[in-house]
C-alpha cells in the first residue's frame, strides 16, 4: 500500500478492482464505509457480483484477465477528454519525457522482442538524453516522442466499444466508472484503488497493477490522503515476510539477491545501484551499498570485514528463477531429494495441484511445519492412493500459532505492530523461530564435526539471539533495526559501538553499522521497540496515528507524500493535507515527508517526490518490466476468444506452458476466489467447527442461464473439468454470476472458491486441480484467476 | 400375592374394549418413557417453529374445555338450582377430575422441566396467562378432587368426611365455577400474545370470552354424550329426560357463541381472512360444527331424541376441538413448514383419551357415581352443623 | 416506554453497512461457547448457514440473493433477540424466568424455567429456541451479552463487527439512526425498525431494502404484554363477580328452597323451576 487502511476514509472515489475487500479484508470496509458516509462513491469491478459489489454505488462486470483493456479504456477516456491533473502530470510524472526514437510498438509487440526466448531486449525503451545525461522533457506534452503522446497513441485503440467487447462490461456501467474516476482529476477530489489477487494472479499481473498506477498518476492521486494505489496484502504478515525476503529474488528490504554474475560486492553494487545524472533526483536506491554492507554485517558480524568483502562470497548467488512454479516443476521432474515446507500447503494452494501432489511422491523426505495435518502432509494417504506405493518419509513438525509466540507483524499499510504471546503452544508445538534456530545449531554442529565443502557461511554466521530455549525475539528485532559495530560519528552525531542506529539514513557502507533490514532501521531505536507503541493520539487529524506502532520507512504513513502538495508545498487539497510546507519554520508539517527537501519551487535545493525511482518521477512509461513499457492487453493463457486488440494472443514474455485447453472442449471461463468464511488452503478454518458450519462444502457458483442449459439445480452435485483435471462441487445457482458478451458472443463464467481439500473437518475437492501452472511475466505469480473449464451435472464418478 | 392374583383375574374378566383401552394406555406409558430418555426433539415433531404441538393443542387447550362439564353443571344445579339435573353431576365431576388429572399428565410430558412445576407457586408472574392457568388448574383439580372424594367416601362409608365434604359443596361449586371461568377464558388469553402469528380468522381480542362460552357449550355437550353412552354401553340409567332439559340450554350458549364469534370477526379482527385456502376450509368446517348443532338444538325433535341429541352434541365437540386446534395449531401454521404429530405424540394423546375412558368406566364400575340418593342427603346449609354433630354423636 | 428505557443499551444495526462477513455470528458462538452445527451446502440464499437460529445459534446472518429490476441484490440481515422494551417473553413466562434488565438486555434464568415454551410462542420475532436434543431441555436465546455489558464492554457481536453494529444508549442510537436517515435519504428505507415495533426494542435496524424483503417480521407497534394484560387484568374482577354472583344466586335459591320446604306440608311440589319452563318455552 502506498497509503494505509485508515487513510481510505479520505477517498472521494474508491475503486475496488481485482479485490473483494468486504469479504477478504473486512476491516478495510470500516474505512470504505466511513468514506461513503462522507459521500464517497464505491465502484466494484469484478467478474462476480460479490459482497463488496453489494455495497457499491457502481458495479461493473468484467471478464477475468481483461483489466488492462479495462484500464486502457479509462486512460484513453482521461486523455481524450483531458480529465487529467495536468500540473501534477507535468511536474511529478515522466509524461513530458522524450522516448528514444528506436522505441516502437507494432501488432501487439514492443521493440526488441525475441520470439525464441519469449523475452525483450529493453535497451530501446529509454529516454532521450542531453549531453549531460539529463533526460529530455517537453512540458507542453505535445512532442510526438513524449511519453504523454506515445501513451495517448497507445491507448487510442482502447475505445469504450472495443474495451467492452473484450471485457464484456455493460457500456453504461463502464462509462459510469470512467466518469466517476475522471471526477477526481481535480485538485480537491481523490480516488483510491484497492486491488489484490484479482489483479495480480494473471500472466499480465504486474502490468495490471501498472495500469492502475498510471491511472492514478494521470489523475494526480498518488501521494494524497485517500489516494494512492493500495495492494490489499494477503496472509496476515505477508507484508512483513516480503519485507523480510520471503521471495527468491530479494534480500531483506528488497535488496536484490545477487546472481552468479555478480562476482564481488563491487560488482553487485555496480549492477544493482541505480544511477541518475539529475541532481534533483534523490534516487534512494543509490544507498544500496550501505544497505547491503549493513546486511552482510548483520549476517556474519565480526567475521564480515572490508577485507573479505563483508563475507559477500558467503551469500548464495542465484542462477535462475526459483519461484513457485519452476520449483514445483522441478519437484515433478524428480529434481529434489527433500523439501521443507513451513506454513504452506501447496497441494491445495498451488496451481495445477494434481501435478504437485504427484511430485511430492518423488521426494525421499518431506518436512512440514504446520498447525494442522494438511493435504500436503497427508498427501501419502490421500483418497484414491495406496500409502504403500509412496516411499516419501514425512515429518510433521507441530508449529505454534501466531498467538502462541511473540513478534512483529506488518500489515498492508506497512505498520509493524508488536504482538505478545497470549497462550502457550499446545503439546509439542514450537515456534518457527525455534525450529529454524534448532536446525541452524544442529547443522553447525554437524559442519563442525564432519566439515564439508563450504562450511564457513554456516560456521561464521552471527547467531546472537541469546541462550534460551527459543531465540530471543527481542534481540532479533534489535538486530533487524541495526546497531553500530564500532564508535562512529555520522552526520555530526557520535555513536558508541552497540548503539542502536536511529534510522537508515545513518547506515554506512564501511562496516560501522549493521542492520538486518534497512527498511526497518528506525523501528527499534535507543528509545525502544517502536512497534510496541499503542498511543492512539492523532495530532494530524488525518488518522495517521504516528505514535501507534511504527511503519516503514521512517514511520512515514503515506508514501510519495511530497506529490500531495503543489509546487509551493501547499496540499493540492488543503482540506485533506498529508504534509504541508511551513514557510516560516521552513519545515514540513503533518506526515514524515519523503525527504525533508523544500518545495519544488525552490529550484536546486529540492528533490523530485518519487524518491525510490531513479529519475524521481512517477513512471507512466516504465522501462524495467519484462513485458513492455506500457501495459498492453493480452488474453489469458486460456481464453474463450482471440485477442481483439492485436494478433498477439497472450503475453509474449510468458513461456507457453503445456496442458492448455481450448474453448471448444472447455467453453467456460473459470475463476477462483476466496470467501470471508475460509482462510486460504483451509487448514486454519476447515478445522474450526464454527467456521466449517458456515461453508461446509466445496461449491461452484454459476449463473442461471448456464444452470438451465445444463439442467443443473441449486445444490446439485456437478463436475468441473479443465485440461488439468476434474473436481466435483455443489452448484450454487445465482444471478450474481452472469454471462459476458464477448465480441458479440455470450460467454458463461464458472466461479470456484479455492479453500477446499481432502484434509480437515470438512473436506472437498480443490479448485487448483483445474488451474494452469503459468505465471506473470514479471513475478511468476500463477494465473489462478482465468482458465477454461467445462461443467456437467453429476459428481465426478457419475 | 393373593390380591395380585385377584386383580389379574378381575382384569381377565373385563370386556375386550376395556382391555384395548388398557393396551393403549400401556403403549402411551412406554411412549412417555421414550420422551424422557431421548428428549422432546427426538420423540416429537416439535421444533423451534412449532414449540407447541399436539400435546398442548389437545391435551391442554382442548382437554380443559372438554372437562368443563363439571363446573357448568355444578353451577346449573347448585347455583341456578336446577336440582333435577343433580344425577348428572357426579359423572360430570368424575369426567372433569379425570380430564384435569390427565391434563396434568400431558403437561408433565410436555414441560421441559416438569420436576420444576412447583416453581409456579414460588415465582409468581401475574402477567402470565400461563401462571394464571397453572394456578387455576391446580386449584380446580383440588376442588374436583374434593368433589370426587364424595363417591369415594360413600363407597367406603366414611361418614364424617362425607359430611364435611357436603358442607364444603356449595363453596366448592362456586369456587369451581369462578376458577373455571378464569382459566377457560385465559386459555384464550394465551393466544392474545400471538399477534401477527395467529391467523386473522381466529385472532381476536375476544378470544377469552369465546373460549369461555364455547367451553360451557362443550361441557354441556360432553355431559350429553357421556350420559348417553353410559346408558348405551354401560347400561346405566337412561337420563334422557334430564338431557332434554340440559339441551335446552345449548341453543343459548351456542347462539351466544356464534353471535360473539361473528361480531368479533366483523369488528375486532384484522385480516387477512381468506388468504390461505386450507385455513379458510378449516374455518368453515369449524363454524359449521357450531352452526349445525345450534340449529339442531333449537329443535325439539332433536332435543327429545336420544340419537339426534347425541349427534348434535358430538358436533359441538367437533366444533370445539376444531376451534381449539385451529387456534393453537393450524392458525399458527407456517405455510412453509407443516407440523404433524409424531407417532409418539399421537400414541401419548390417544393413550390419554383411552385413559380417560378407561378410568371413567372403572370408576363407574367400582364407585357409586351413578347411584344417586338425593333423599338420603340433606343439602340445606343451616342444617349441616347438626348433621355433623349427630354424626359425631352416632360415632 | 418511559424514560427509563431511553438509556437502555441498544444495538443500531445498519444493514446497508453490513458486509455479510458473519464475524458476529462466529463471535457469538465463541463468547457463548456454543456448539457448531452440522450443516450441508447452504441452507438458504447466498451462503446462509445454519438453517435457522437454534439452541446452538443465537444470532445469524440471513442472506438475500436475488435480482430486482435487473439489479443484483445481495443483502444481509442479522437475526437476534430484539431485547424488547416490553418483552412478550418475559410477560408470558409463568415463573418469570425472563427479565428485562435495567441495562437493557432481556435475560433468561435457566434455574427457574419450567420449560413450557410459552416464551417461544409469545415472542413476536420467534427468538427463543429450545434444546430439543435434551431430555430436560432449556430455552436458549441471545443474552444481549448481559455478562459483558455489566462489565462495561460491548456485546461480542458488536465488538467484532467491522462496520454495521453500533452500541449505546437507546436515545443516542435512535438519534444516530435518524441522522443517517436524514443524511442519506436515498440509501435507506425511511424507517427505523425497532423504534416502534413491538412497542420499541433495544435492537434497531436500518435497511435499504423494504423490511419484509429482507425477512424482517411484520409485527404490531403495540407492546405485546398489553395484549394479554388487557384480558388478564380483569381476572380479579371476574373472579369476584362470578364467585360473588354465584354465591348470591345460590344463597337466594337455597333460601327460596328453605321457604318452600317450610311450606311443603301445605302444598304439593312443583316439578319445574321457573327457569326451566322458560327455557322450554323458548325451545318451542
Ligand atoms: N477471508 C479471507 N480473507 C483473506 C484470505 C482468505 O483466504 N480468506 N486470503 C488473504 C490473502 S493471502 C490474499 S492474497 C487476499 C486476496 O484478496 P482478494 O484479491 O480480494 O481475493 P480473491 O477472492 O482471490 O480475488 C478477488 C476478486 O478478484 C476477482 N477477479 C477474478 N479475476 C479478476 C480479474 O481478472 N480482474 C478483476 N478486476 N477481478 C478479478 C474475483 O472474482 C474476486 O472477487 O485475501 C486475504 N484475505
Ligand atoms: N486457485 C487459487 N490458488 C491460490 C490463490 C487463489 O487466489 N486462487 N491464492 C494464492 C495466494 S494469494 C496465496 S497467499 C497462497 C497461500 O497458500 P498457502 O500459504 O499454501 O496457504 P495457507 O493455507 O495460508 O497455508 C498456511 C499454512 O500455515 C499454517 N500456519 C499458520 N500459522 C503458522 C505458523 O505460525 N507457523 C507454521 N509453521 N505454520 C502456520 C496453516 O495451518 C496453513 O496450513 O495460495 C495461493 N493459491
Ligand atoms: S486481518 Fe484479521 S481482523 Fe483484519 S480483516 Fe483480516 S481477519 Fe479481520
Ligand atoms: S425479541 Fe422475543 S425473546 Fe427477545 S426480548 Fe423480545 S419477546 Fe423476548
Ligand atoms: S419455557 Fe421457561 S422461560 Fe419460557 S415461558 Fe416457559 S418457563 Fe418461562
Ligand atoms: S449480544 Fe451476545 S448473545 Fe446476543 S447475538 Fe450478540 S454476541 Fe450473541
Ligand atoms: S459482523 Fe457486522 S458486517 Fe459482519 S455480518 Fe455481522 S453485522 Fe454484518
Ligand atoms: Mo495471498
Short mmCIF file of N, CA and C in Angstrom, two decimals, chain A residues 692-796:
data_model
loop_
_atom_site.label_atom_id
_atom_site.label_comp_id
_atom_site.label_asym_id
_atom_site.label_seq_id
_atom_site.Cartn_x
_atom_site.Cartn_y
_atom_site.Cartn_z
N UNK A 692 -16.41 -24.03 9.83
CA UNK A 692 -16.82 -25.12 8.95
C UNK A 692 -18.34 -25.11 8.78
N UNK A 693 -19.04 -24.77 9.83
CA UNK A 693 -20.51 -24.79 9.76
C UNK A 693 -21.03 -23.74 8.76
N UNK A 694 -20.26 -22.69 8.56
CA UNK A 694 -20.74 -21.62 7.69
C UNK A 694 -20.66 -22.01 6.22
N UNK A 695 -19.55 -22.61 5.85
CA UNK A 695 -19.37 -23.07 4.46
C UNK A 695 -18.80 -24.48 4.53
N UNK A 696 -19.68 -25.47 4.60
CA UNK A 696 -19.22 -26.83 4.87
C UNK A 696 -18.80 -27.62 3.64
N UNK A 697 -19.16 -27.14 2.46
CA UNK A 697 -18.94 -27.97 1.27
C UNK A 697 -18.29 -27.16 0.16
N UNK A 698 -17.50 -27.85 -0.63
CA UNK A 698 -16.98 -27.25 -1.84
C UNK A 698 -18.18 -26.95 -2.75
N UNK A 699 -18.17 -25.76 -3.31
CA UNK A 699 -19.28 -25.40 -4.19
C UNK A 699 -18.76 -24.61 -5.37
N UNK A 700 -19.63 -24.42 -6.31
CA UNK A 700 -19.26 -23.67 -7.51
C UNK A 700 -20.41 -22.72 -7.79
N UNK A 701 -20.07 -21.50 -8.14
CA UNK A 701 -21.12 -20.52 -8.45
C UNK A 701 -21.29 -20.44 -9.97
N UNK A 702 -22.53 -20.62 -10.40
CA UNK A 702 -22.81 -20.48 -11.83
C UNK A 702 -24.07 -19.65 -12.02
N UNK A 703 -24.18 -19.12 -13.20
CA UNK A 703 -25.33 -18.27 -13.50
C UNK A 703 -26.57 -19.10 -13.82
N UNK A 704 -27.71 -18.42 -13.83
CA UNK A 704 -28.97 -19.13 -14.03
C UNK A 704 -29.10 -19.70 -15.44
N UNK A 705 -28.55 -18.97 -16.40
CA UNK A 705 -28.71 -19.41 -17.78
C UNK A 705 -27.93 -20.69 -18.02
N UNK A 706 -26.71 -20.72 -17.51
CA UNK A 706 -25.89 -21.91 -17.67
C UNK A 706 -26.53 -23.10 -16.94
N UNK A 707 -27.05 -22.80 -15.75
CA UNK A 707 -27.67 -23.87 -14.97
C UNK A 707 -28.84 -24.47 -15.74
N UNK A 708 -29.61 -23.61 -16.33
CA UNK A 708 -30.77 -24.06 -17.07
C UNK A 708 -30.34 -24.92 -18.25
N UNK A 709 -29.36 -24.42 -18.93
CA UNK A 709 -28.85 -25.09 -20.13
C UNK A 709 -28.32 -26.46 -19.78
N UNK A 710 -27.65 -26.56 -18.63
CA UNK A 710 -27.07 -27.84 -18.21
C UNK A 710 -28.01 -28.62 -17.29
N UNK A 711 -29.23 -28.09 -17.11
CA UNK A 711 -30.22 -28.73 -16.24
C UNK A 711 -29.70 -28.96 -14.83
N UNK A 712 -28.97 -27.97 -14.36
CA UNK A 712 -28.42 -28.06 -13.01
C UNK A 712 -29.29 -27.27 -12.06
N UNK A 713 -29.70 -27.93 -10.97
CA UNK A 713 -30.50 -27.25 -9.96
C UNK A 713 -29.58 -26.79 -8.84
N UNK A 714 -30.00 -25.74 -8.17
CA UNK A 714 -29.30 -25.25 -7.00
C UNK A 714 -29.05 -26.41 -6.02
N UNK A 715 -27.79 -26.61 -5.66
CA UNK A 715 -27.47 -27.68 -4.70
C UNK A 715 -27.05 -28.99 -5.34
N UNK A 716 -27.25 -29.12 -6.64
CA UNK A 716 -26.85 -30.35 -7.34
C UNK A 716 -25.34 -30.55 -7.28
N UNK A 717 -24.95 -31.80 -7.33
CA UNK A 717 -23.54 -32.11 -7.47
C UNK A 717 -23.17 -31.98 -8.95
N UNK A 718 -22.06 -31.28 -9.21
CA UNK A 718 -21.63 -31.11 -10.59
C UNK A 718 -20.14 -31.42 -10.69
N UNK A 719 -19.70 -31.66 -11.92
CA UNK A 719 -18.28 -31.90 -12.15
C UNK A 719 -17.73 -30.78 -13.02
N UNK A 720 -16.63 -30.20 -12.57
CA UNK A 720 -15.99 -29.15 -13.34
C UNK A 720 -14.67 -29.73 -13.82
N UNK A 721 -14.39 -29.52 -15.10
CA UNK A 721 -13.17 -30.11 -15.62
C UNK A 721 -12.38 -29.08 -16.41
N UNK A 722 -11.07 -29.26 -16.41
CA UNK A 722 -10.20 -28.46 -17.26
C UNK A 722 -9.17 -29.42 -17.85
N UNK A 723 -8.29 -28.89 -18.64
CA UNK A 723 -7.27 -29.73 -19.23
C UNK A 723 -6.41 -30.41 -18.15
N UNK A 724 -6.39 -29.79 -16.94
CA UNK A 724 -5.54 -30.33 -15.87
C UNK A 724 -6.24 -31.41 -15.04
N UNK A 725 -7.55 -31.33 -14.91
CA UNK A 725 -8.20 -32.32 -14.04
C UNK A 725 -9.69 -32.06 -13.87
N UNK A 726 -10.28 -32.85 -12.99
CA UNK A 726 -11.72 -32.76 -12.74
C UNK A 726 -11.98 -32.68 -11.24
N UNK A 727 -12.94 -31.86 -10.87
CA UNK A 727 -13.35 -31.80 -9.47
C UNK A 727 -14.87 -31.81 -9.40
N UNK A 728 -15.37 -32.17 -8.24
CA UNK A 728 -16.81 -32.07 -8.08
C UNK A 728 -17.17 -31.07 -6.99
N UNK A 729 -18.35 -30.51 -7.11
CA UNK A 729 -18.77 -29.47 -6.18
C UNK A 729 -20.29 -29.35 -6.22
N UNK A 730 -20.84 -28.69 -5.20
CA UNK A 730 -22.28 -28.42 -5.19
C UNK A 730 -22.52 -27.11 -5.95
N UNK A 731 -23.59 -27.11 -6.72
CA UNK A 731 -23.85 -25.93 -7.57
C UNK A 731 -24.63 -24.87 -6.82
N UNK A 732 -24.06 -23.67 -6.75
CA UNK A 732 -24.80 -22.52 -6.22
C UNK A 732 -25.23 -21.70 -7.44
N UNK A 733 -26.50 -21.76 -7.72
CA UNK A 733 -27.00 -21.06 -8.90
C UNK A 733 -27.44 -19.66 -8.47
N UNK A 734 -26.88 -18.67 -9.12
CA UNK A 734 -27.14 -17.30 -8.67
C UNK A 734 -27.10 -16.32 -9.83
N UNK A 735 -27.87 -15.24 -9.68
CA UNK A 735 -27.80 -14.18 -10.69
C UNK A 735 -26.56 -13.34 -10.52
N UNK A 736 -25.82 -13.58 -9.45
CA UNK A 736 -24.62 -12.77 -9.23
C UNK A 736 -23.51 -13.12 -10.21
N UNK A 737 -23.62 -14.30 -10.80
CA UNK A 737 -22.66 -14.65 -11.85
C UNK A 737 -23.41 -14.59 -13.16
N UNK A 738 -22.97 -13.74 -14.05
CA UNK A 738 -23.69 -13.59 -15.31
C UNK A 738 -22.79 -13.87 -16.48
N UNK A 739 -23.39 -14.29 -17.55
CA UNK A 739 -22.59 -14.47 -18.75
C UNK A 739 -22.11 -13.11 -19.25
N UNK A 740 -21.03 -13.13 -19.98
CA UNK A 740 -20.46 -11.89 -20.51
C UNK A 740 -20.60 -11.90 -22.02
N UNK A 741 -20.90 -10.72 -22.57
CA UNK A 741 -20.96 -10.65 -24.03
C UNK A 741 -19.58 -10.27 -24.55
N UNK A 742 -18.87 -11.26 -25.10
CA UNK A 742 -17.51 -11.04 -25.57
C UNK A 742 -17.52 -11.07 -27.08
N UNK A 743 -17.14 -9.98 -27.67
CA UNK A 743 -17.07 -9.94 -29.12
C UNK A 743 -18.35 -10.50 -29.74
N UNK A 744 -19.48 -10.09 -29.18
CA UNK A 744 -20.77 -10.48 -29.73
C UNK A 744 -21.26 -11.85 -29.32
N UNK A 745 -20.48 -12.54 -28.51
CA UNK A 745 -20.87 -13.90 -28.13
C UNK A 745 -21.01 -13.98 -26.62
N UNK A 746 -22.05 -14.69 -26.14
CA UNK A 746 -22.22 -14.82 -24.69
C UNK A 746 -21.27 -15.88 -24.16
N UNK A 747 -20.49 -15.50 -23.17
CA UNK A 747 -19.56 -16.45 -22.57
C UNK A 747 -19.94 -16.63 -21.10
N UNK A 748 -20.11 -17.87 -20.70
CA UNK A 748 -20.51 -18.15 -19.32
C UNK A 748 -19.29 -18.21 -18.41
N UNK A 749 -19.53 -17.87 -17.13
CA UNK A 749 -18.46 -17.93 -16.14
C UNK A 749 -18.76 -19.01 -15.11
N UNK A 750 -17.71 -19.57 -14.56
CA UNK A 750 -17.83 -20.56 -13.51
C UNK A 750 -16.89 -20.13 -12.39
N UNK A 751 -17.44 -19.88 -11.22
CA UNK A 751 -16.60 -19.38 -10.12
C UNK A 751 -16.40 -20.43 -9.04
N UNK A 752 -15.16 -20.68 -8.68
CA UNK A 752 -14.90 -21.68 -7.64
C UNK A 752 -14.00 -21.13 -6.53
N UNK A 753 -14.44 -21.25 -5.29
CA UNK A 753 -13.56 -20.90 -4.17
C UNK A 753 -12.45 -21.95 -4.10
N UNK A 754 -11.29 -21.52 -3.64
CA UNK A 754 -10.16 -22.47 -3.68
C UNK A 754 -9.79 -23.00 -2.32
N UNK A 755 -10.70 -22.94 -1.34
CA UNK A 755 -10.33 -23.27 0.03
C UNK A 755 -10.39 -24.75 0.38
N UNK A 756 -10.84 -25.59 -0.53
CA UNK A 756 -11.11 -26.97 -0.11
C UNK A 756 -10.01 -27.96 -0.47
N UNK A 757 -10.02 -29.04 0.27
CA UNK A 757 -9.06 -30.11 0.07
C UNK A 757 -9.54 -31.32 0.84
N UNK A 758 -8.75 -32.38 0.83
CA UNK A 758 -9.22 -33.64 1.42
C UNK A 758 -8.86 -33.81 2.90
N UNK A 759 -8.13 -32.86 3.50
CA UNK A 759 -7.79 -32.97 4.92
C UNK A 759 -8.69 -32.05 5.73
N UNK A 760 -8.88 -32.40 7.00
CA UNK A 760 -9.61 -31.49 7.88
C UNK A 760 -11.00 -31.96 8.21
N UNK A 761 -11.68 -31.11 8.95
CA UNK A 761 -13.00 -31.44 9.48
C UNK A 761 -14.04 -31.48 8.36
N UNK A 762 -14.02 -30.49 7.49
CA UNK A 762 -14.88 -30.56 6.31
C UNK A 762 -13.96 -30.54 5.09
N UNK A 763 -14.31 -31.34 4.14
CA UNK A 763 -13.41 -31.52 3.01
C UNK A 763 -14.15 -31.32 1.69
N UNK A 764 -13.38 -31.23 0.65
CA UNK A 764 -13.97 -31.08 -0.68
C UNK A 764 -12.85 -31.03 -1.70
N UNK A 765 -13.20 -31.06 -2.94
CA UNK A 765 -12.17 -31.05 -3.98
C UNK A 765 -11.53 -29.66 -4.07
N UNK A 766 -10.26 -29.67 -4.52
CA UNK A 766 -9.52 -28.41 -4.61
C UNK A 766 -9.68 -27.78 -5.98
N UNK A 767 -9.94 -26.48 -5.97
CA UNK A 767 -10.11 -25.75 -7.22
C UNK A 767 -8.82 -25.78 -8.05
N UNK A 768 -7.70 -25.87 -7.35
CA UNK A 768 -6.43 -25.78 -8.07
C UNK A 768 -6.12 -26.99 -8.93
N UNK A 769 -6.92 -28.03 -8.79
CA UNK A 769 -6.78 -29.14 -9.73
C UNK A 769 -7.02 -28.61 -11.15
N UNK A 770 -7.80 -27.54 -11.23
CA UNK A 770 -8.20 -27.02 -12.54
C UNK A 770 -7.23 -25.98 -13.11
N UNK A 771 -6.49 -25.28 -12.25
CA UNK A 771 -5.78 -24.07 -12.69
C UNK A 771 -4.50 -24.40 -13.47
N UNK A 772 -4.04 -23.38 -14.18
CA UNK A 772 -2.87 -23.54 -15.05
C UNK A 772 -1.60 -23.13 -14.33
N UNK A 773 -0.55 -23.92 -14.48
CA UNK A 773 0.73 -23.57 -13.88
C UNK A 773 1.49 -22.66 -14.83
N UNK A 774 1.02 -21.43 -14.91
CA UNK A 774 1.71 -20.45 -15.73
C UNK A 774 1.62 -19.14 -14.96
N UNK A 775 2.68 -18.35 -15.05
CA UNK A 775 2.72 -17.18 -14.17
C UNK A 775 2.91 -15.87 -14.90
N UNK A 776 2.85 -14.82 -14.11
CA UNK A 776 3.04 -13.46 -14.60
C UNK A 776 4.46 -13.30 -15.15
N UNK A 777 4.56 -12.53 -16.23
CA UNK A 777 5.85 -12.34 -16.88
C UNK A 777 6.89 -11.76 -15.93
N UNK A 778 6.46 -10.97 -14.99
CA UNK A 778 7.41 -10.31 -14.09
C UNK A 778 7.59 -11.01 -12.76
N UNK A 779 6.50 -11.48 -12.18
CA UNK A 779 6.59 -12.03 -10.82
C UNK A 779 6.40 -13.53 -10.77
N UNK A 780 5.91 -14.11 -11.86
CA UNK A 780 5.55 -15.53 -11.94
C UNK A 780 4.44 -15.93 -10.97
N UNK A 781 3.70 -14.97 -10.43
CA UNK A 781 2.52 -15.35 -9.64
C UNK A 781 1.59 -16.10 -10.60
N UNK A 782 1.06 -17.24 -10.16
CA UNK A 782 0.30 -18.07 -11.10
C UNK A 782 -1.00 -17.42 -11.59
N UNK A 783 -1.39 -17.83 -12.77
CA UNK A 783 -2.64 -17.31 -13.34
C UNK A 783 -3.81 -18.12 -12.77
N UNK A 784 -4.10 -17.85 -11.49
CA UNK A 784 -5.17 -18.56 -10.81
C UNK A 784 -6.55 -18.06 -11.22
N UNK A 785 -6.58 -16.88 -11.78
CA UNK A 785 -7.86 -16.21 -11.90
C UNK A 785 -8.54 -16.37 -13.25
N UNK A 786 -7.89 -16.97 -14.21
CA UNK A 786 -8.54 -17.13 -15.51
C UNK A 786 -8.09 -18.42 -16.17
N UNK A 787 -9.04 -19.29 -16.43
CA UNK A 787 -8.74 -20.53 -17.15
C UNK A 787 -10.01 -21.01 -17.82
N UNK A 788 -9.90 -22.02 -18.63
CA UNK A 788 -11.09 -22.54 -19.31
C UNK A 788 -11.52 -23.84 -18.65
N UNK A 789 -12.83 -24.02 -18.60
CA UNK A 789 -13.32 -25.24 -17.98
C UNK A 789 -14.67 -25.63 -18.58
N UNK A 790 -15.09 -26.79 -18.21
CA UNK A 790 -16.41 -27.27 -18.59
C UNK A 790 -17.13 -27.67 -17.30
N UNK A 791 -18.44 -27.75 -17.37
CA UNK A 791 -19.19 -28.17 -16.19
C UNK A 791 -20.30 -29.11 -16.63
N UNK A 792 -20.47 -30.18 -15.88
CA UNK A 792 -21.51 -31.14 -16.19
C UNK A 792 -22.25 -31.50 -14.92
N UNK A 793 -23.52 -31.80 -15.09
CA UNK A 793 -24.32 -32.23 -13.95
C UNK A 793 -23.81 -33.59 -13.46
N UNK A 794 -23.87 -33.78 -12.15
CA UNK A 794 -23.47 -35.07 -11.59
C UNK A 794 -22.07 -35.04 -11.03
N UNK A 795 -21.80 -35.95 -10.10
CA UNK A 795 -20.50 -36.00 -9.45
C UNK A 795 -19.43 -36.55 -10.37
N UNK A 796 -18.21 -36.55 -9.84
CA UNK A 796 -17.05 -36.99 -10.62
C UNK A 796 -17.19 -38.43 -11.12
#
